[in-house]
CSV table of C-alpha atoms in Angstrom, one decimal:
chain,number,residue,atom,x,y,z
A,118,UNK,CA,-1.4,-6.6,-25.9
A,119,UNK,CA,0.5,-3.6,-25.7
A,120,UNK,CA,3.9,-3.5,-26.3
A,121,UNK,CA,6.9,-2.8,-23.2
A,122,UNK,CA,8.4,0.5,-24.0
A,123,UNK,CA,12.2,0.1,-25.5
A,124,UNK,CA,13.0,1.3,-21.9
A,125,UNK,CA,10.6,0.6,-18.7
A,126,UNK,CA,10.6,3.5,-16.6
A,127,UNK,CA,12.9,3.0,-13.1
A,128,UNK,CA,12.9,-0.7,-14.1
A,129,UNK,CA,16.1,-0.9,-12.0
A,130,UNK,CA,14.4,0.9,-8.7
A,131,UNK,CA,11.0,-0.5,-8.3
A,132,UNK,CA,10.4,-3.8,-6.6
A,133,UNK,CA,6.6,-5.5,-7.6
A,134,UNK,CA,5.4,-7.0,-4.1
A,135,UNK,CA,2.6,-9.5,-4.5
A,136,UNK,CA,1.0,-11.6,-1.5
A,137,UNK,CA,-0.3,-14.9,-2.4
A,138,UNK,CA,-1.0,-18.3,-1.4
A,139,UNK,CA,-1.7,-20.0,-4.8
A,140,UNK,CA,0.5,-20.1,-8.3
A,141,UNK,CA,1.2,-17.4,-9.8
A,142,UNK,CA,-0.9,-17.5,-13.6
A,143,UNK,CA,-2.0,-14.1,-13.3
A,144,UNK,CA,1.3,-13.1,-14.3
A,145,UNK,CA,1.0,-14.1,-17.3
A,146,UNK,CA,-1.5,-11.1,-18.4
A,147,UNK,CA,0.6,-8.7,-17.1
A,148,UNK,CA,3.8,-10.1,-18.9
A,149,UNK,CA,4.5,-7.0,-21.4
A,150,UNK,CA,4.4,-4.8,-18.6
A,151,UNK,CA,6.1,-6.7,-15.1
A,152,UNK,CA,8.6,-8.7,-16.8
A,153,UNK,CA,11.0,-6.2,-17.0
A,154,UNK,CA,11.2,-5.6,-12.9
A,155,UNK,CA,12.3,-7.2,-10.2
A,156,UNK,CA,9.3,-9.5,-8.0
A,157,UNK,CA,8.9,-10.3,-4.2
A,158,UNK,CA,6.7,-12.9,-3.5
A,159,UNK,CA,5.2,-13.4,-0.5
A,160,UNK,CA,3.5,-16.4,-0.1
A,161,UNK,CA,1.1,-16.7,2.9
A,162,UNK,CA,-0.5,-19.8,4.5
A,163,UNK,CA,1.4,-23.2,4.5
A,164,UNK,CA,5.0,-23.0,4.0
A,165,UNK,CA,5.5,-26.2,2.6
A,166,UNK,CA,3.1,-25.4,-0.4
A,167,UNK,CA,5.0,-24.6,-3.9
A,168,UNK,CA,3.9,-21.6,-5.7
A,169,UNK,CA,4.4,-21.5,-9.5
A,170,UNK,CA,5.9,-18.4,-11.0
A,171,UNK,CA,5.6,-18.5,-14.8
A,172,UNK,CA,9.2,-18.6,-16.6
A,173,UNK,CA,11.1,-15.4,-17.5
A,174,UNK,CA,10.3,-13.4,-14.4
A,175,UNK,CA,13.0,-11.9,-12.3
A,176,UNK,CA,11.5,-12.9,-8.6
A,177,UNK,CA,12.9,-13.9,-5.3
A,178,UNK,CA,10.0,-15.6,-2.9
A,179,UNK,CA,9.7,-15.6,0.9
A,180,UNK,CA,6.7,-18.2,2.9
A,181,UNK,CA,6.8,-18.0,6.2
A,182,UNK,CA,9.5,-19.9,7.7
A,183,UNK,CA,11.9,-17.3,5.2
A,184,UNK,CA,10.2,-14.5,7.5
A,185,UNK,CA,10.7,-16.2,10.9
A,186,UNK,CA,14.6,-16.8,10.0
A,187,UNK,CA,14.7,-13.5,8.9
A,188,UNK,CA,13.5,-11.4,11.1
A,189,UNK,CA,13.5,-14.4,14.0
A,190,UNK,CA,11.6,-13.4,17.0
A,191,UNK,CA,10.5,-9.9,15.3
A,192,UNK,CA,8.8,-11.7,12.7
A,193,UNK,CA,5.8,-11.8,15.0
A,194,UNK,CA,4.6,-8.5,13.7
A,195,UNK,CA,4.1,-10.1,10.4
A,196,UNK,CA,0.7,-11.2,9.9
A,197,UNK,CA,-0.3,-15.0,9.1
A,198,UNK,CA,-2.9,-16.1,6.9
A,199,UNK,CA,-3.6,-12.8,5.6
A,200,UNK,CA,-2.5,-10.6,2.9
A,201,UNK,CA,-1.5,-8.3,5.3
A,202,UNK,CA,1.8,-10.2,5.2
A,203,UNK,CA,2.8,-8.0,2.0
A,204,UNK,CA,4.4,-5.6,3.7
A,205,UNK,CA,7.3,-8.2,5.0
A,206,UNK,CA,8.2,-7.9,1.2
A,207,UNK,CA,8.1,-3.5,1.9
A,208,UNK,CA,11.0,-4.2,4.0
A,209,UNK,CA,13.0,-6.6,2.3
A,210,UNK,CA,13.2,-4.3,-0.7
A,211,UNK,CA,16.4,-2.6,-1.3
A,212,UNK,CA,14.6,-0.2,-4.0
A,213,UNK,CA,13.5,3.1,-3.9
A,214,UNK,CA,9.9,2.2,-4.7
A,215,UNK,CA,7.2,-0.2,-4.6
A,216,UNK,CA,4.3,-1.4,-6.4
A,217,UNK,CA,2.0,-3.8,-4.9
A,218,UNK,CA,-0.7,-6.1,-6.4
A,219,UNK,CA,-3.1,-8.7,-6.0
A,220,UNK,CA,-3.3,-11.9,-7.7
A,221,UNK,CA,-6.7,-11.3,-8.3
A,222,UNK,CA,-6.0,-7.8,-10.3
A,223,UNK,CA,-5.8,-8.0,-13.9
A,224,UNK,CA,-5.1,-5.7,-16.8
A,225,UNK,CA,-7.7,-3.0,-17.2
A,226,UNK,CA,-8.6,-1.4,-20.7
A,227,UNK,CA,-9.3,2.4,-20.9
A,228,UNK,CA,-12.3,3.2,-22.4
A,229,UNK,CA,-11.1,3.4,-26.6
A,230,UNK,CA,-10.0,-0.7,-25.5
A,231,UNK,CA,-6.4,-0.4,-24.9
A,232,UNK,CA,-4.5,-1.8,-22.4
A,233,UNK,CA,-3.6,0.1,-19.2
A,234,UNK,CA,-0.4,0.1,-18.1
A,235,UNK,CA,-1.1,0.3,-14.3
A,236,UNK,CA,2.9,0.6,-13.3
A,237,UNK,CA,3.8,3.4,-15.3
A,238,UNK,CA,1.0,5.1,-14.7
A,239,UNK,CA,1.8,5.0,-10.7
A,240,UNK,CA,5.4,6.1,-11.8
A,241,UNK,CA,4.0,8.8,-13.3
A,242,UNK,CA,1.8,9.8,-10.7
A,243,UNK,CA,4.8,9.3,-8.5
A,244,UNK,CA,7.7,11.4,-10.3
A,245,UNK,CA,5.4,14.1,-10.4
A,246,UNK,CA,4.5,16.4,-7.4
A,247,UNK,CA,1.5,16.2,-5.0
A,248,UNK,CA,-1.0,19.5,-4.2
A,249,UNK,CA,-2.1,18.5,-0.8
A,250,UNK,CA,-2.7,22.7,-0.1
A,251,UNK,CA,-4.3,23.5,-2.3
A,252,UNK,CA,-6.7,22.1,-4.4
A,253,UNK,CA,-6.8,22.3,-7.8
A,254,UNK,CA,-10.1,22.2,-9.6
A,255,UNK,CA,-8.3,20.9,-13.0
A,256,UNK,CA,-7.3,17.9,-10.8
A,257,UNK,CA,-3.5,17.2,-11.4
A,258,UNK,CA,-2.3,20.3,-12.8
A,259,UNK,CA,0.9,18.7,-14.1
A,260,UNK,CA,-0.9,16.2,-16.8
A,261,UNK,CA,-0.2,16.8,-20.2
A,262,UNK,CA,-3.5,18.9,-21.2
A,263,UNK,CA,-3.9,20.6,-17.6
A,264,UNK,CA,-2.5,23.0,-15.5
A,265,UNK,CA,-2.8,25.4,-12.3
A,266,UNK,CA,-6.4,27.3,-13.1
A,267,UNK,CA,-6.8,31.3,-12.3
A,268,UNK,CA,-6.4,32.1,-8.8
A,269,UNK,CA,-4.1,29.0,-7.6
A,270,UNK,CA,-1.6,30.6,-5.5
A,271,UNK,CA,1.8,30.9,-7.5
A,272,UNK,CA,3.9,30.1,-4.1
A,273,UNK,CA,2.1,26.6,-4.1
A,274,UNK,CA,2.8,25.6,-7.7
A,275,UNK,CA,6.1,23.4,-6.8
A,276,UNK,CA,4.1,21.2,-5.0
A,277,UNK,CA,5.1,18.4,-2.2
A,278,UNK,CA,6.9,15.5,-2.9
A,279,UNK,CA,4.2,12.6,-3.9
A,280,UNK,CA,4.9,9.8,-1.5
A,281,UNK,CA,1.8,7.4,-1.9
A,282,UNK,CA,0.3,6.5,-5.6
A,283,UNK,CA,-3.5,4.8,-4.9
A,284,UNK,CA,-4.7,3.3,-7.8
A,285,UNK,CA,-8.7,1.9,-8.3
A,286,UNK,CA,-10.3,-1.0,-9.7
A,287,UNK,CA,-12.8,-1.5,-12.6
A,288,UNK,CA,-15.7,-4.2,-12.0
A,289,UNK,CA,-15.5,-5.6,-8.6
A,290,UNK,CA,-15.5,-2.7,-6.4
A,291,UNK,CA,-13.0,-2.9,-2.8
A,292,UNK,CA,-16.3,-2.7,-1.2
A,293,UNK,CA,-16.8,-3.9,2.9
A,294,UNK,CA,-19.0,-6.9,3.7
A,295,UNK,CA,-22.3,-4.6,4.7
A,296,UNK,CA,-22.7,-3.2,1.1
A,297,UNK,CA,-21.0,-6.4,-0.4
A,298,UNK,CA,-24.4,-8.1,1.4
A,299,UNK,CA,-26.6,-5.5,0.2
A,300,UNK,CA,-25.5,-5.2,-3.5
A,301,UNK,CA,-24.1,-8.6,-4.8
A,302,UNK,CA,-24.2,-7.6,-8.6
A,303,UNK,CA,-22.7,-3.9,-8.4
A,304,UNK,CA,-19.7,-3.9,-10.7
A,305,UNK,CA,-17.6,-0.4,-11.5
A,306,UNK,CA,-17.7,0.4,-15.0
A,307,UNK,CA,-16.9,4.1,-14.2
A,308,UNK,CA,-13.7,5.3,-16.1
A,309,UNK,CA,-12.8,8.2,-14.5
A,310,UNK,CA,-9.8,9.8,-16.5
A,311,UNK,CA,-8.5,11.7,-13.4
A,312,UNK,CA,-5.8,12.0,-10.7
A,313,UNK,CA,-6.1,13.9,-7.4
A,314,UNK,CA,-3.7,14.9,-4.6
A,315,UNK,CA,-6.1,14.3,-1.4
A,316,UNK,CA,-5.7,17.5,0.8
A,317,UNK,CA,-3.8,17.9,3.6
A,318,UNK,CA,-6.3,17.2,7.2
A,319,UNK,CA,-8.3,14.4,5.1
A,320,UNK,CA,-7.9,10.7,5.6
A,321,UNK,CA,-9.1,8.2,3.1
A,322,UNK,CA,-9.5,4.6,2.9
A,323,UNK,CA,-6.3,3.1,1.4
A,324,UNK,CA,-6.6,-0.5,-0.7
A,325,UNK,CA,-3.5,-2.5,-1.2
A,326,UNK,CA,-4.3,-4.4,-4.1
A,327,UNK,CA,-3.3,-1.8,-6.6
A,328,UNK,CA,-0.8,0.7,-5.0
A,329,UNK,CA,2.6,2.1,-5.0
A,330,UNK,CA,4.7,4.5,-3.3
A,331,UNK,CA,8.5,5.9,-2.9
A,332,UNK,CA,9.9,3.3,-0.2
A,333,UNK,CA,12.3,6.3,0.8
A,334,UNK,CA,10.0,8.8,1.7
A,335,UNK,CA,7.6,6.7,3.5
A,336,UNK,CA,8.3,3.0,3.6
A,337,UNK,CA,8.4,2.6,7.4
A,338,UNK,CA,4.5,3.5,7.8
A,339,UNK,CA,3.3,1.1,5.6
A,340,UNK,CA,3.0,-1.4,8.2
A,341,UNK,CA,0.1,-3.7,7.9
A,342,UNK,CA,-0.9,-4.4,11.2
A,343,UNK,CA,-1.5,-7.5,12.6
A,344,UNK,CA,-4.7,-9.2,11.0
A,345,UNK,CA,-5.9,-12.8,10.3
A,346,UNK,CA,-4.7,-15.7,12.3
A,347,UNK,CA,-5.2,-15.1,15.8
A,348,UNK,CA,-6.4,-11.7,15.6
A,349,UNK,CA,-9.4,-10.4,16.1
A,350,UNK,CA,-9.4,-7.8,12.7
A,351,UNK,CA,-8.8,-8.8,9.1
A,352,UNK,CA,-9.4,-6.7,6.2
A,353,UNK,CA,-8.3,-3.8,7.9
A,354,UNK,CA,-4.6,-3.7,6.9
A,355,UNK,CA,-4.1,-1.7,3.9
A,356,UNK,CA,-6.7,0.9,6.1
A,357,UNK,CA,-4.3,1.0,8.8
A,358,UNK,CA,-1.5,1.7,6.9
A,359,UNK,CA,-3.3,4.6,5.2
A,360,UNK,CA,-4.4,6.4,7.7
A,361,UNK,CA,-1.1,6.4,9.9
A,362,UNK,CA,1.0,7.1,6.4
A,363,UNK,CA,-1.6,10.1,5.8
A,364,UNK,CA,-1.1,11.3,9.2
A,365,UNK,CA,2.6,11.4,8.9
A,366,UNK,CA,2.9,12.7,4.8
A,367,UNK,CA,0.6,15.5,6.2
A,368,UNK,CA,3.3,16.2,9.0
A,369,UNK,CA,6.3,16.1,6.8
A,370,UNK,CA,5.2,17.8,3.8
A,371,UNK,CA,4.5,14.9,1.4
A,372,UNK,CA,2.0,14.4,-0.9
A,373,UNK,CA,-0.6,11.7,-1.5
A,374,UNK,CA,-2.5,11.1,-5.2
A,375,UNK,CA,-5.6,9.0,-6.0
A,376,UNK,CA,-7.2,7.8,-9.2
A,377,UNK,CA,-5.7,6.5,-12.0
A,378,UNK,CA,-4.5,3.6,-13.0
A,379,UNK,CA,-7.3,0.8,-13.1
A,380,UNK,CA,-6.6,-2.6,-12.9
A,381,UNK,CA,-9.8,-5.2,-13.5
A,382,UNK,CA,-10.4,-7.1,-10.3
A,383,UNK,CA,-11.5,-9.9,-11.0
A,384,UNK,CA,-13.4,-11.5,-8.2
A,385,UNK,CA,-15.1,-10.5,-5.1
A,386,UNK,CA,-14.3,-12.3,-1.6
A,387,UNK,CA,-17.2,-13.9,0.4
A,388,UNK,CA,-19.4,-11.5,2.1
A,389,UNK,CA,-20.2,-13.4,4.9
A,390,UNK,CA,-16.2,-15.1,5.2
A,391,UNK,CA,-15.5,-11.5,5.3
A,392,UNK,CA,-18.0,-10.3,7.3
A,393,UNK,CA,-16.6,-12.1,10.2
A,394,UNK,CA,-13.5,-10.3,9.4
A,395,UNK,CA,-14.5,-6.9,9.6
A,396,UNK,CA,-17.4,-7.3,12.4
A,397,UNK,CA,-14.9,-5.6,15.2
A,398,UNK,CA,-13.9,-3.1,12.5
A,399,UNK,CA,-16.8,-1.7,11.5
A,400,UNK,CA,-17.2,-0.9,14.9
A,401,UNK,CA,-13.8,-0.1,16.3
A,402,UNK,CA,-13.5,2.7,13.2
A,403,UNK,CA,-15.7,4.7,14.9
A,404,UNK,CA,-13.0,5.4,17.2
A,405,UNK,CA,-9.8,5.0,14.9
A,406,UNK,CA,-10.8,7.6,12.5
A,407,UNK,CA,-11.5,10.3,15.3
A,408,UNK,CA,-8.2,9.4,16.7
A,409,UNK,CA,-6.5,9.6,13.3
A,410,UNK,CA,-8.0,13.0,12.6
A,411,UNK,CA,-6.9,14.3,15.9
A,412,UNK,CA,-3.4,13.0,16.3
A,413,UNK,CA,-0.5,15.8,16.4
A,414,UNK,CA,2.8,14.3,15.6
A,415,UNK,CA,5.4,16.9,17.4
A,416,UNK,CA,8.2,19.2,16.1
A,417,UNK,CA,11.2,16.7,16.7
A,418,UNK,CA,9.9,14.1,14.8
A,419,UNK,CA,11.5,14.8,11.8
A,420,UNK,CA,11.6,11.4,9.9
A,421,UNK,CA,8.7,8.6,9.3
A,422,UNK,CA,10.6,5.9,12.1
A,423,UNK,CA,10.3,9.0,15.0
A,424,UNK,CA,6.9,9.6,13.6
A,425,UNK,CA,5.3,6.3,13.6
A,426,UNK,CA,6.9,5.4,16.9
A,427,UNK,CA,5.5,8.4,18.4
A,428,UNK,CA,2.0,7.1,16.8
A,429,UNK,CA,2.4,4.2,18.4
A,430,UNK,CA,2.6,5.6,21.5
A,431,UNK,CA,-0.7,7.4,21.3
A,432,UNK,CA,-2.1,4.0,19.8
A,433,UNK,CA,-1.2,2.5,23.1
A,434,UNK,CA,-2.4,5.7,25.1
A,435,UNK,CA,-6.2,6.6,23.2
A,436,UNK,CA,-7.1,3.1,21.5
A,437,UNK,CA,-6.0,1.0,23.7
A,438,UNK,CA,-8.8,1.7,26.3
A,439,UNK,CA,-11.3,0.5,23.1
A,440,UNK,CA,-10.0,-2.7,22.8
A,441,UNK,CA,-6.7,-4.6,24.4
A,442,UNK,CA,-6.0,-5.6,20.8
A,443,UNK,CA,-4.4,-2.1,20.1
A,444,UNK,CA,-1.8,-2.5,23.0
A,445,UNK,CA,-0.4,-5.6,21.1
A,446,UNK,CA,-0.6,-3.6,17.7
A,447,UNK,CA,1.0,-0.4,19.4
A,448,UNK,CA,4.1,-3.5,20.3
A,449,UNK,CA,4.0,-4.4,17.1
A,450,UNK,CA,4.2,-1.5,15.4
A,451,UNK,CA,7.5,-0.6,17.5
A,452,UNK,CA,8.6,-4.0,16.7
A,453,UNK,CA,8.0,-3.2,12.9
A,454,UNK,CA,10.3,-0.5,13.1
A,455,UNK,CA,12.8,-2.3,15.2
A,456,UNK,CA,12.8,-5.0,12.0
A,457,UNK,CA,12.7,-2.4,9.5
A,458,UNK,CA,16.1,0.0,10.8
A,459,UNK,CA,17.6,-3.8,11.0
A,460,UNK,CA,16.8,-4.7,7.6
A,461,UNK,CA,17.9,-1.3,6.0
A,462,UNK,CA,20.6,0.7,8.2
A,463,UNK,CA,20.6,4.3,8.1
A,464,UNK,CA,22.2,5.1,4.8
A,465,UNK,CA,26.4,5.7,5.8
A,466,UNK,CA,25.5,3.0,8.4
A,467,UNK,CA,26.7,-0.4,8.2
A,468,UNK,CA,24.6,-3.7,9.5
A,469,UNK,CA,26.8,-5.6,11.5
A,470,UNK,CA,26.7,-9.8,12.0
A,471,UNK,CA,24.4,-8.7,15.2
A,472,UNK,CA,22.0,-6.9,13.3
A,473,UNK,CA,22.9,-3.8,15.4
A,474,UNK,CA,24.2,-1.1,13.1
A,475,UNK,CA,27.3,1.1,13.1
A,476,UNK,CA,28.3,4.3,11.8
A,477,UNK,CA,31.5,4.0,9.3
């Protein structure tokens, strides 16, 4: 096992989040590299269950009746029984970013056999700019060994600000239950050494389980949605939170990267368990990515909250004639942000006992 580096990189701004609703082994393998930083646990399911965290780690843990006293009657835009439920962890971070992982995810070996450091690879990918203009056929032209290639415009070469760091997975791919059902065996054993900003205009399908991102630049659009119990959707979360981010990093200038690290996921979900899951889904899609690739955010909204409240107004508007299922998601999503400005006060605001804040 690799060694920790005599000093973790941001080890005192980065929260790990990790949904779960079973003890916490996993943790063990990633030891060397998580023990260092700060955990949020969020357990899902039955409250009453205890979770084991293995000794040493740093790690505060919410189950849901934490949530509903924390966020009382807002905590129904949490999600129950589903990962989904993360995000609650988003919010109660006070640090500047976020890693987020599945207890199914496990440490990945590059292709000479060594141990992949997944988190400082995201940091990496994170502290360095994003090329959403412009795309560079070198892929991430700030890499040690790369750089701009003839004819990238010199006015582009600062880059954007890289809000979102999407890592992959080697074996199990994040596959949805169709192609699950039609190839049960397929495991990734591709090691692509590469990391790409994704252009400005082009969504893509985000996946939670190995994923971080700058909580300042774009926290309050990585809302979850409302999934599992009592909804009509699962498996769509991390999706909806990647293409309403996308939307708005493409409207403020920021800068999203895919690609490396790998972590080694373990073990695929039931087809058919998740089937049922994504059955409206697969259909409703057909309508959320049109309406994703045609939403204008307009000049005034100048920070994520005005920009995914102004989302959830078209939500309301466009998808809520496909399905009345987006009328309650376009509440929630205002709730969300209700929770969130609660939970973190403007900065040079104060929370007071109400949860209302005021200027100082």
């Amino acid at each position: 096992m690799a060694a920790v580096p005599s000093s973790p990189l941001l080890k005192d701004e980065l929260d790990i989040v990790i949904p779960t609703i079973r003890n916490l082994d996993f943790l063990e393998m990633w030891r060397p590299f998580f023990q260092p930083y700060h955990l949020i646990i969020v357990q899902d399911g039955d409250p009453s269950k205890t979770i084991r965290v293995p000794e040493g780690f740093d790690y505060e843990l919410y189950n849901r009746n934490d949530i509903n006293r924390i966020l009382g009657p807002k905590a129904s835009c949490i999600s129950f029984k589903d990962s989904a439920c993360r995000c609650f962890g988003y919010m109660v971070s006070k640090k500047k970013y976020i890693y987020t992982i599945d207890d199914d995810c496990f440490v990945a070996k590059d292709p000479s056999g060594k141990d992949i450091n997944a988190l400082e690879q995201h940091i990496k990918n994170l502290l360095s700019p994003s090329t959403p203009y412009f795309f560079n056929t070198l892929y991430d032209p700030y890499r040690d060994g790369a750089d701009f290639v003839r004819g990238y415009p010199f006015s582009l070469r600062e880059g954007a600000p890289t809000a979102v760091s999407h890592g992959l997975w080697l074996n199990i791919p994040d596959y949805d239950a169709p192609t699950q059902l039609v190839k049960p065996l397929e495991r990734n054993g591709r090691y692509v050494d590469a990391v790409l900003t994704i252009p400005k205009g082009t969504l893509f399908p985000m996946c939670g389980m190995n994923l971080a991102f700058d909580r300042e630049l774009i926290g309050p659009a990585m809302y979850f949605g409302l999934m599992g119990d009592g909804q009509p959707i699962g498996r769509y979360d991390d999706m909806w939170a990647g293409w309403c981010t996308k939307v708005i990093t493409d409207h403020l200038g920021l800068g999203v990267k895919t690609g490396l690290p790998y972590i080694w996921h373990s073990k695929a979900s039931n087809p058919f368990v998740n089937l049922k899951k994504e059955y409206n889904g697969i259909f409703w899609q057909e309508e959320m990515i049109p309406f994703f690739q045609s939403a204008a955010l307009p000049k005034e909204a100048t920070t994520v909250q005005k920009c995914y409240l102004e989302l959830a107004k078209q939500v309301r508007a466009k998808l809520g004639k496909v399905d009345g299922y987006f009328n309650n998601l376009a509440d929630s999503m205002v709730t969300w942000i209700e929770a969130w400005d609660e939970l973190n006060p403007p900065k040079g605001d104060v929370a007071t006992a109400n949860g209302t804040a005021k200027s100082n």
